[in-house]
Amino acid sequence: MSALATSPCEEGQQVCDFVLDQTDNDTLARISDLVIGKPSALVGLFVLGLVIRWLAHRAVDRIVLRAADGVLPDRVGRLSRIHGRGGKAGGAPTRTDVAASTRRVQRAKTMGSLLKSIITGLVLAVVGTMMLSEIGVNIAPIIASAGILGVAIGFGAQSLVKDFLSGIFMIFEDQYGVGDEVDLGEAVGVVEAVSLRVTRLRDINGTVWYVRNGEILRVGNMSQNWARTVLDIQVGYQEDLVKVRRVLEDVAHDVWEDEDFTGRVIEEPSVWGVQDLGIDGISVRVALKTAPGEQWAIAREMRQRIKARFDHEGIEIPFPQRVVWHREEQRAAAAGQQAPE
């Protein structure tokens, strides 16, 4: 019992215990633990941290490769290569396909880099704390200080933490990316840069907006996966609606078959019919499913062709008409009717 009580080796010092059993020399046992035991434990922890980090990074790389392949964007890309003449699919990828693929790769790499940074930080913190404990440092105050510091940062920088968390989820969920036309509430425009804290976009007037990710409550993305051109064409009440529908179908089908719009109109257009009976005329709705970001150009082309075709067919596009009553004329007419009496 006395020998055990005066043992120079502490609990868990296996090298010290082994040398003490073999030599029965207290000084040699202490020196062997300092020279062999603790360095070996530190090296072992360091190597273990490197192995865990390497394995975690390999898993992240596999996830990034799968995310870069995508599912829905490829399907949309195939749809965009189907055009009107016979419905045959073209073999060459369109610029929409290339943009979608590039965006998937960028988003996957961004998330991969973020996950790797988080993993590296966690492994470094855990392994570093274990190494400090191994060399005899009391880590209880360190852990307590880290907890207090985390709480202080959480309360003192709530908006910053909120911005970063929102940015992580926006990138992970692919809510929008560089080049997308988005509506963020107060700001509407084309996204120029996306970071974990802020989003930068430029509106139609050229104004650059910096929006904190934590302040974005909703996102309207007009450039994701596919879009739709919806036109309400007004005609006069005296026009033959059957003829108007046929003309609109012909114009839309011409755009669908035009080689200049291959890959930009991804489904055959359709005329939905009468949309509204207005004061000045009847609205007939026509819709075309387009590649993302092409809806506005397709709408402008459709309006130009519809105007030319309506002029050729003699179909009137109505304009506002009003009936004006003049009180003086009414009084003169009333006076003329009462004069013979």
PDB file of N, CA, C and O in Angstrom, residues 83-85 253-263 301 305:
ATOM      1  N   HIS A  83     -37.100  21.425 -79.537  1.00  0.00           N
ATOM      2  CA  HIS A  83     -37.700  22.544 -80.246  1.00  0.00           C
ATOM      3  C   HIS A  83     -38.782  22.044 -81.187  1.00  0.00           C
ATOM      4  O   HIS A  83     -39.022  20.847 -81.323  1.00  0.00           O
ATOM      5  N   GLY A  84     -39.394  22.978 -81.872  1.00  0.00           N
ATOM      6  CA  GLY A  84     -40.664  22.709 -82.519  1.00  0.00           C
ATOM      7  C   GLY A  84     -40.640  21.765 -83.684  1.00  0.00           C
ATOM      8  O   GLY A  84     -41.580  21.041 -83.922  1.00  0.00           O
ATOM      9  N   ARG A  85     -39.651  21.746 -84.498  1.00  0.00           N
ATOM     10  CA  ARG A  85     -39.707  20.978 -85.741  1.00  0.00           C
ATOM     11  C   ARG A  85     -39.527  19.500 -85.455  1.00  0.00           C
ATOM     12  O   ARG A  85     -38.418  18.979 -85.382  1.00  0.00           O
ATOM     13  N   HIS A 253     -46.571  29.764 -82.591  1.00  0.00           N
ATOM     14  CA  HIS A 253     -45.942  28.578 -83.165  1.00  0.00           C
ATOM     15  C   HIS A 253     -44.766  28.955 -84.062  1.00  0.00           C
ATOM     16  O   HIS A 253     -43.772  28.225 -84.138  1.00  0.00           O
ATOM     17  N   ASP A 254     -44.866  30.094 -84.731  1.00  0.00           N
ATOM     18  CA  ASP A 254     -43.736  30.560 -85.546  1.00  0.00           C
ATOM     19  C   ASP A 254     -42.512  30.852 -84.667  1.00  0.00           C
ATOM     20  O   ASP A 254     -41.380  30.530 -85.049  1.00  0.00           O
ATOM     21  N   VAL A 255     -42.747  31.451 -83.514  1.00  0.00           N
ATOM     22  CA  VAL A 255     -41.640  31.699 -82.589  1.00  0.00           C
ATOM     23  C   VAL A 255     -41.069  30.382 -82.083  1.00  0.00           C
ATOM     24  O   VAL A 255     -39.848  30.204 -81.972  1.00  0.00           O
ATOM     25  N   TRP A 256     -41.921  29.440 -81.801  1.00  0.00           N
ATOM     26  CA  TRP A 256     -41.510  28.115 -81.303  1.00  0.00           C
ATOM     27  C   TRP A 256     -40.648  27.383 -82.331  1.00  0.00           C
ATOM     28  O   TRP A 256     -39.675  26.708 -81.967  1.00  0.00           O
ATOM     29  N   GLU A 257     -40.950  27.557 -83.615  1.00  0.00           N
ATOM     30  CA  GLU A 257     -40.204  26.871 -84.665  1.00  0.00           C
ATOM     31  C   GLU A 257     -39.003  27.671 -85.164  1.00  0.00           C
ATOM     32  O   GLU A 257     -38.168  27.124 -85.892  1.00  0.00           O
ATOM     33  N   ASP A 258     -38.907  28.935 -84.803  1.00  0.00           N
ATOM     34  CA  ASP A 258     -37.802  29.771 -85.265  1.00  0.00           C
ATOM     35  C   ASP A 258     -36.485  29.267 -84.673  1.00  0.00           C
ATOM     36  O   ASP A 258     -36.358  29.087 -83.459  1.00  0.00           O
ATOM     37  N   GLU A 259     -35.486  29.056 -85.538  1.00  0.00           N
ATOM     38  CA  GLU A 259     -34.201  28.541 -85.074  1.00  0.00           C
ATOM     39  C   GLU A 259     -33.485  29.523 -84.150  1.00  0.00           C
ATOM     40  O   GLU A 259     -32.667  29.112 -83.327  1.00  0.00           O
ATOM     41  N   ASP A 260     -33.786  30.816 -84.295  1.00  0.00           N
ATOM     42  CA  ASP A 260     -33.167  31.801 -83.408  1.00  0.00           C
ATOM     43  C   ASP A 260     -33.618  31.635 -81.962  1.00  0.00           C
ATOM     44  O   ASP A 260     -32.949  32.133 -81.045  1.00  0.00           O
ATOM     45  N   PHE A 261     -34.747  30.971 -81.752  1.00  0.00           N
ATOM     46  CA  PHE A 261     -35.277  30.799 -80.397  1.00  0.00           C
ATOM     47  C   PHE A 261     -35.187  29.360 -79.924  1.00  0.00           C
ATOM     48  O   PHE A 261     -35.827  28.991 -78.945  1.00  0.00           O
ATOM     49  N   THR A 262     -34.395  28.536 -80.610  1.00  0.00           N
ATOM     50  CA  THR A 262     -34.184  27.164 -80.173  1.00  0.00           C
ATOM     51  C   THR A 262     -33.480  27.155 -78.821  1.00  0.00           C
ATOM     52  O   THR A 262     -32.452  27.786 -78.635  1.00  0.00           O
ATOM     53  N   GLY A 263     -34.031  26.439 -77.872  1.00  0.00           N
ATOM     54  CA  GLY A 263     -33.478  26.405 -76.522  1.00  0.00           C
ATOM     55  C   GLY A 263     -33.959  27.527 -75.643  1.00  0.00           C
ATOM     56  O   GLY A 263     -33.718  27.494 -74.429  1.00  0.00           O
ATOM     57  N   GLU A 301     -40.507  40.061 -78.441  1.00  0.00           N
ATOM     58  CA  GLU A 301     -40.601  39.520 -79.802  1.00  0.00           C
ATOM     59  C   GLU A 301     -42.045  39.172 -80.160  1.00  0.00           C
ATOM     60  O   GLU A 301     -42.507  39.429 -81.274  1.00  0.00           O
ATOM     61  N   ARG A 305     -44.368  40.722 -83.268  1.00  0.00           N
ATOM     62  CA  ARG A 305     -44.951  39.872 -84.313  1.00  0.00           C
ATOM     63  C   ARG A 305     -46.476  39.929 -84.296  1.00  0.00           C
ATOM     64  O   ARG A 305     -47.110  39.891 -85.365  1.00  0.00           O
TER      65      ARG A 305
END
